[in-house]
Tab-separated table of C-alpha atoms in Angstrom:
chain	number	residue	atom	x	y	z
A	1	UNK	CA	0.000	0.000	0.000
A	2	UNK	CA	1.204	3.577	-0.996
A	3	UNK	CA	2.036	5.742	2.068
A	4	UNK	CA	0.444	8.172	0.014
A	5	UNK	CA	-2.769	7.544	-1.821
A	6	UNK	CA	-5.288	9.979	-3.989
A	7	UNK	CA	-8.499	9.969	-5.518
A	8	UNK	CA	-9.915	10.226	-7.746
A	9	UNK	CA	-7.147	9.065	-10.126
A	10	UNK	CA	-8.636	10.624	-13.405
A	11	UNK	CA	-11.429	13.461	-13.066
A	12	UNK	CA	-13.799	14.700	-15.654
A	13	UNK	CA	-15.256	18.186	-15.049
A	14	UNK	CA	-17.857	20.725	-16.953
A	15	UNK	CA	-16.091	24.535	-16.945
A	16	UNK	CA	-17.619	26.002	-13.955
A	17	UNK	CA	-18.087	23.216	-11.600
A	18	UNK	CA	-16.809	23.067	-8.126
A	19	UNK	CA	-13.777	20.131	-8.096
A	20	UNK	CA	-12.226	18.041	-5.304
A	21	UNK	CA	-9.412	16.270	-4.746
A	22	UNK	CA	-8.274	14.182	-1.930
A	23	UNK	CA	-5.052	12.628	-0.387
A	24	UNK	CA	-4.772	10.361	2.666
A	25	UNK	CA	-1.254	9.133	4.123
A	26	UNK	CA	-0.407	6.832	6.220
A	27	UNK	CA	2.885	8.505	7.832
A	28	UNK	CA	3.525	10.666	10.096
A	29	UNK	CA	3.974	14.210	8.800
A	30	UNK	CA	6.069	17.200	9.213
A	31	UNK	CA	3.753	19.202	5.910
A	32	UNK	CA	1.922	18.367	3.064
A	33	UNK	CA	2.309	19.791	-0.445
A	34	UNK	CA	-0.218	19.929	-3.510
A	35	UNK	CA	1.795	20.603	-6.942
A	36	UNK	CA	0.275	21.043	-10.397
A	37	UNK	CA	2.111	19.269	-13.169
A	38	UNK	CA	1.311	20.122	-16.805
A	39	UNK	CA	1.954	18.160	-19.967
A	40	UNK	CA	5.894	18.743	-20.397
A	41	UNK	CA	6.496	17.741	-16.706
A	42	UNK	CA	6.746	21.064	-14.803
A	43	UNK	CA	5.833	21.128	-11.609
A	44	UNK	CA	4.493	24.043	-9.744
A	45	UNK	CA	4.330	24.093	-6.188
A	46	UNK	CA	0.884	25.504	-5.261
A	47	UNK	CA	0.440	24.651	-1.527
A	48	UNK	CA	2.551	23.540	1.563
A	49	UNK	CA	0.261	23.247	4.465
A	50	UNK	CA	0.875	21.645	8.314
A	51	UNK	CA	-2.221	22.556	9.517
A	52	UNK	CA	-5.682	24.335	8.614
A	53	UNK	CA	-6.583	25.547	5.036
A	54	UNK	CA	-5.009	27.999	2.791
A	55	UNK	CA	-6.771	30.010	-0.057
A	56	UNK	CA	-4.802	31.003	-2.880
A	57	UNK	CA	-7.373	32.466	-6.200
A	58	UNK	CA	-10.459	30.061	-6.418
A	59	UNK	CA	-7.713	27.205	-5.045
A	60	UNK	CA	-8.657	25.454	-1.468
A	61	UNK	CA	-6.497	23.220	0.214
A	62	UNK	CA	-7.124	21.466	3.754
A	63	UNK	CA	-5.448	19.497	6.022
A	64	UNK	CA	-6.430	17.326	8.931
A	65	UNK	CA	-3.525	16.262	10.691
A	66	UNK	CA	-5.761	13.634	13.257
A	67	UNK	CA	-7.400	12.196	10.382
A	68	UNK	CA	-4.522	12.374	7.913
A	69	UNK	CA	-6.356	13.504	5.361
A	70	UNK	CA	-6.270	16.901	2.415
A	71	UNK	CA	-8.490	17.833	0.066
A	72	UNK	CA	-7.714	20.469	-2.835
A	73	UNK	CA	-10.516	21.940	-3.936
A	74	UNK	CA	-11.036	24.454	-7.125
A	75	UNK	CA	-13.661	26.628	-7.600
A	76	UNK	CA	-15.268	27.976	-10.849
A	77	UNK	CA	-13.034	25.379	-12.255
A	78	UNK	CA	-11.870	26.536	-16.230
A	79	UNK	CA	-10.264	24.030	-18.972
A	80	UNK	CA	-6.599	25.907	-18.239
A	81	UNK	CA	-7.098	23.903	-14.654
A	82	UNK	CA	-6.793	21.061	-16.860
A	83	UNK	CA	-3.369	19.286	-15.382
A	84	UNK	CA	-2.180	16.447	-12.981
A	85	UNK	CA	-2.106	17.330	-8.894
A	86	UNK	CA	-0.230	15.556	-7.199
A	87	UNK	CA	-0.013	15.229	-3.330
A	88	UNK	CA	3.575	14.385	-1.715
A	89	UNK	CA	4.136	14.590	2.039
A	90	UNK	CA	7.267	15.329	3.782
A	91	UNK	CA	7.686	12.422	6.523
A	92	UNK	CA	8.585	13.029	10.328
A	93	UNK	CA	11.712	11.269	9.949
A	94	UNK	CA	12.794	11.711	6.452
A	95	UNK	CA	14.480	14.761	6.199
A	96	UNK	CA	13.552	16.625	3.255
A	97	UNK	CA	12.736	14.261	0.652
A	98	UNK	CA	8.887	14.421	-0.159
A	99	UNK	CA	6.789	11.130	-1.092
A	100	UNK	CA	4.514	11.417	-3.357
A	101	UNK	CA	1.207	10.329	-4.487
A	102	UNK	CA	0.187	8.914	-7.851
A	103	UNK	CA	-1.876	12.132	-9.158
A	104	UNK	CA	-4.956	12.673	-10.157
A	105	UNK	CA	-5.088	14.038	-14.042
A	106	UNK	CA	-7.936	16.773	-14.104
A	107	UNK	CA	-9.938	17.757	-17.418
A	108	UNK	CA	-11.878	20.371	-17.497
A	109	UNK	CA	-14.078	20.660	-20.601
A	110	UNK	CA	-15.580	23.906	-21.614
B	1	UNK	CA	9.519	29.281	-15.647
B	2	UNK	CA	10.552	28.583	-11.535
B	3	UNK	CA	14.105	29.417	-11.937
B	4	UNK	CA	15.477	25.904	-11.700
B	5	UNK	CA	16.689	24.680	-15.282
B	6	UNK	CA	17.371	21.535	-16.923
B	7	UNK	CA	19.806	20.072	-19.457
B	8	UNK	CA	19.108	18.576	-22.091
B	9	UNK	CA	15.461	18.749	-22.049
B	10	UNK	CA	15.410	15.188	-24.229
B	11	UNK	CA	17.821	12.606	-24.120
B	12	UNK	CA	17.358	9.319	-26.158
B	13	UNK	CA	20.204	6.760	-26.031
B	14	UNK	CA	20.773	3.079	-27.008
B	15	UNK	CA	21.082	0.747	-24.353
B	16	UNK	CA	24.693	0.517	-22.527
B	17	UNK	CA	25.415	4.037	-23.258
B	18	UNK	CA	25.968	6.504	-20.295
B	19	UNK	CA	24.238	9.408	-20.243
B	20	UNK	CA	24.594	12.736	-18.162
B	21	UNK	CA	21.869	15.396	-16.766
B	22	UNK	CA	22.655	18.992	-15.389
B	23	UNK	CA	20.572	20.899	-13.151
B	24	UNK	CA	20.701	24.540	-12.252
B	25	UNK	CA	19.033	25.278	-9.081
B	26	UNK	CA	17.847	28.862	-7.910
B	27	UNK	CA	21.443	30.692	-7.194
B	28	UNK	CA	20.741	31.217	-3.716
B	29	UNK	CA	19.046	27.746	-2.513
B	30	UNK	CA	21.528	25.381	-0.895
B	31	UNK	CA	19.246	22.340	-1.009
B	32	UNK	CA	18.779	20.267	-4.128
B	33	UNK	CA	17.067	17.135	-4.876
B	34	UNK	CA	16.902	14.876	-7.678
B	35	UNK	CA	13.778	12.350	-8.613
B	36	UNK	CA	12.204	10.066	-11.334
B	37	UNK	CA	9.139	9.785	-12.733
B	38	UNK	CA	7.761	7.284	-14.914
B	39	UNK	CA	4.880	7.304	-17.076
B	40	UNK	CA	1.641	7.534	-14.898
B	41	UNK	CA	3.165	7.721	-11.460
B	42	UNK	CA	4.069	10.183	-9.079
B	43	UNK	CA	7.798	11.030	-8.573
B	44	UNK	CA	10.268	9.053	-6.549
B	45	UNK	CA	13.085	10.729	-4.551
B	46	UNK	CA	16.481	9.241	-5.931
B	47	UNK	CA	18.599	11.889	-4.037
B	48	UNK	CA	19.813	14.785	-2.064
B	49	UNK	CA	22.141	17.926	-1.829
B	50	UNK	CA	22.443	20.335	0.936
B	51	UNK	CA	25.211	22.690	-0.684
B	52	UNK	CA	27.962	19.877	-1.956
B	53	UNK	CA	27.171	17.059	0.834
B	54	UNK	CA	24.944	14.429	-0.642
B	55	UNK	CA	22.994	13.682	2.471
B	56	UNK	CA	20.326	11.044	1.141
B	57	UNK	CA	19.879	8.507	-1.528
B	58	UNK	CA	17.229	6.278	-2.687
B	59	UNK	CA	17.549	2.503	-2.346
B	60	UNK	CA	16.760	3.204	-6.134
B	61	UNK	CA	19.733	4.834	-6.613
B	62	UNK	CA	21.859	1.604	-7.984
B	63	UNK	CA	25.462	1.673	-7.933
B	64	UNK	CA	24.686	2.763	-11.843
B	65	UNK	CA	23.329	6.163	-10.882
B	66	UNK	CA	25.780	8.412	-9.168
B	67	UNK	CA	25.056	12.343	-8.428
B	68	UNK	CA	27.245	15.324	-7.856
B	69	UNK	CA	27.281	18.895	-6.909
B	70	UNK	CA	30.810	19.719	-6.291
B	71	UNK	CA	30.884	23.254	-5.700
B	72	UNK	CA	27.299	23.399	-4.134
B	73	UNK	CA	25.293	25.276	-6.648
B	74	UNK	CA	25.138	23.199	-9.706
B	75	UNK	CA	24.337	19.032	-9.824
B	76	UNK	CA	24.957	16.123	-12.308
B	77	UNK	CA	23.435	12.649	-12.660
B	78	UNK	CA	25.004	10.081	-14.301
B	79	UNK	CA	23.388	6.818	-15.331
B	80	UNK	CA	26.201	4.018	-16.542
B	81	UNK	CA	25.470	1.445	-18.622
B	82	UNK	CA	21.903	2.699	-19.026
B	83	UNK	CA	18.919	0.172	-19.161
B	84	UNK	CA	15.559	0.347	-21.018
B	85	UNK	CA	13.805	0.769	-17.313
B	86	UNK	CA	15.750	3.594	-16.675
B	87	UNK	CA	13.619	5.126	-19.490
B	88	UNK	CA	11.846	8.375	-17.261
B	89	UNK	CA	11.463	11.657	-16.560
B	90	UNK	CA	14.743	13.551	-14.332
B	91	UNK	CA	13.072	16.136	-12.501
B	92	UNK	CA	15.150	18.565	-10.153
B	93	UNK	CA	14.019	20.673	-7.294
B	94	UNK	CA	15.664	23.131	-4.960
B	95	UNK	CA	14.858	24.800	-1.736
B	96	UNK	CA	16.384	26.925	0.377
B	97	UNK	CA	15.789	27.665	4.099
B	98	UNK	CA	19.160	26.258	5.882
B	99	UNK	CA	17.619	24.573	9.134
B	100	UNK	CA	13.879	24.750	8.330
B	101	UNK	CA	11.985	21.430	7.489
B	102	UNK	CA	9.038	23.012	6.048
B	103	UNK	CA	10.606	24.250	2.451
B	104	UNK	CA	8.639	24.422	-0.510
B	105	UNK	CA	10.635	22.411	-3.467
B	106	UNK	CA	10.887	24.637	-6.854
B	107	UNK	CA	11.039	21.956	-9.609
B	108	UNK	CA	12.560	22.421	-12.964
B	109	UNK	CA	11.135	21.059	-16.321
B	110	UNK	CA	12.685	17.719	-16.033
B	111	UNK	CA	15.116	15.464	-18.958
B	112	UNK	CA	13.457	13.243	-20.035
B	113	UNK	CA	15.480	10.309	-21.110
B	114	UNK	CA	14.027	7.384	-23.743
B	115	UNK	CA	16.494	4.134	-23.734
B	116	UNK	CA	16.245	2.123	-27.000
């Protein structure tokens, strides 16, 4: 079993509609990251979060540490949202390397 | 464009051959990390810099791979004797933050490398 795991793994959306994503881990946790990846490979950091929820445009993303547990969420969503998130989580004990989840590929149709 | 850049952006090879990525991290991050993707997954850590000390490696790292950042700002992979599975996508990060745990990880576009 992953020590990270998301869902959904692929996500089909109308332009407009309100769009989660979640990540559960099975580790212990000093922070948990959601990056965006686009076709090409970059990868753009868009959260780091230890605790709470952080707003950044019509992105969401919420942790709960007890229940080990985030969800990204994307409001208004628009076909440019159209990418793979990814979860990773940097481990108590593991220094700084991050482990990551699978992603979930988003398309947003208009 | 993060700051963090990545040479060559494509690499195909034939089998056996030894190939060799750069990655130029932001100028004034001492951490750097090194990790693979393949097609469909998430990335895997392979390695780490924190200025020239290589402080972890990946039980993926084989005795094929080796990494280098001699001077602390720059870093090299090398992959001997390459294999078809080594067939991925390179991606580098870099952080900065000397004695913080929390950093976030600027990635740069990645080599990706096709073994024939």
């Amino acid at each position: 079993k992953n020590e990270v795991e998301q869902s959904p793994q692929n996500l089909t959306a109308q332009e407009g509609e309100f769009i989660t994503i979640n990540c559960s881990y099975s580790v212990g946790i000093s922070a948990l990251h959601w990056l965006q990846q686009h076709p090409g490979g970059g990868i753009v950091s868009l959260f780091m979060l230890s605790s709470g929820k952080k707003k950044h445009g019509r992105l969401i993303a919420t942790i709960n540490i007890q229940e080990k547990h985030s969800s990204l969420h994307i409001t208004a969503s628009h076909p440019r949202d159209s990418a793979v998130y990814i979860c990773a989580v940097r481990r108590e004990t593991s220094g700084s390397r991050l482990t990551f989840g699978e992603g979930t590929q988003l398309t947003v149709n208009p | 464009d993060t700051g963090v850049s990545q040479n060559p952006r494509h690499k195909i090879t034939k089998r056996g051959q030894n190939v060799t990525f750069r990655c130029d991290p932001i100028s004034e991050h001492n951490r750097l990390y090194w990790y693979r993707q393949t097609l469909g997954q998430g990335p895997e850590f392979l390695t780490y810099f924190q200025n020239e000390a290589q402080l972890e490696k990946s039980r993926l790292l084989s005795d094929r791979f080796s990494a280098e950042r001699p001077k602390g700002s720059f870093s090299t992979l090398e992959i001997q004797r390459t294999e078809q599975g080594d067939s991925a996508m390179y991606l580098c990060a870099s952080s900065s933050r000397p004695g913080r745990r929390t950093d976030t990880q600027y990635f740069g576009p990645g080599t990706r490398l096709t073994v024939l």
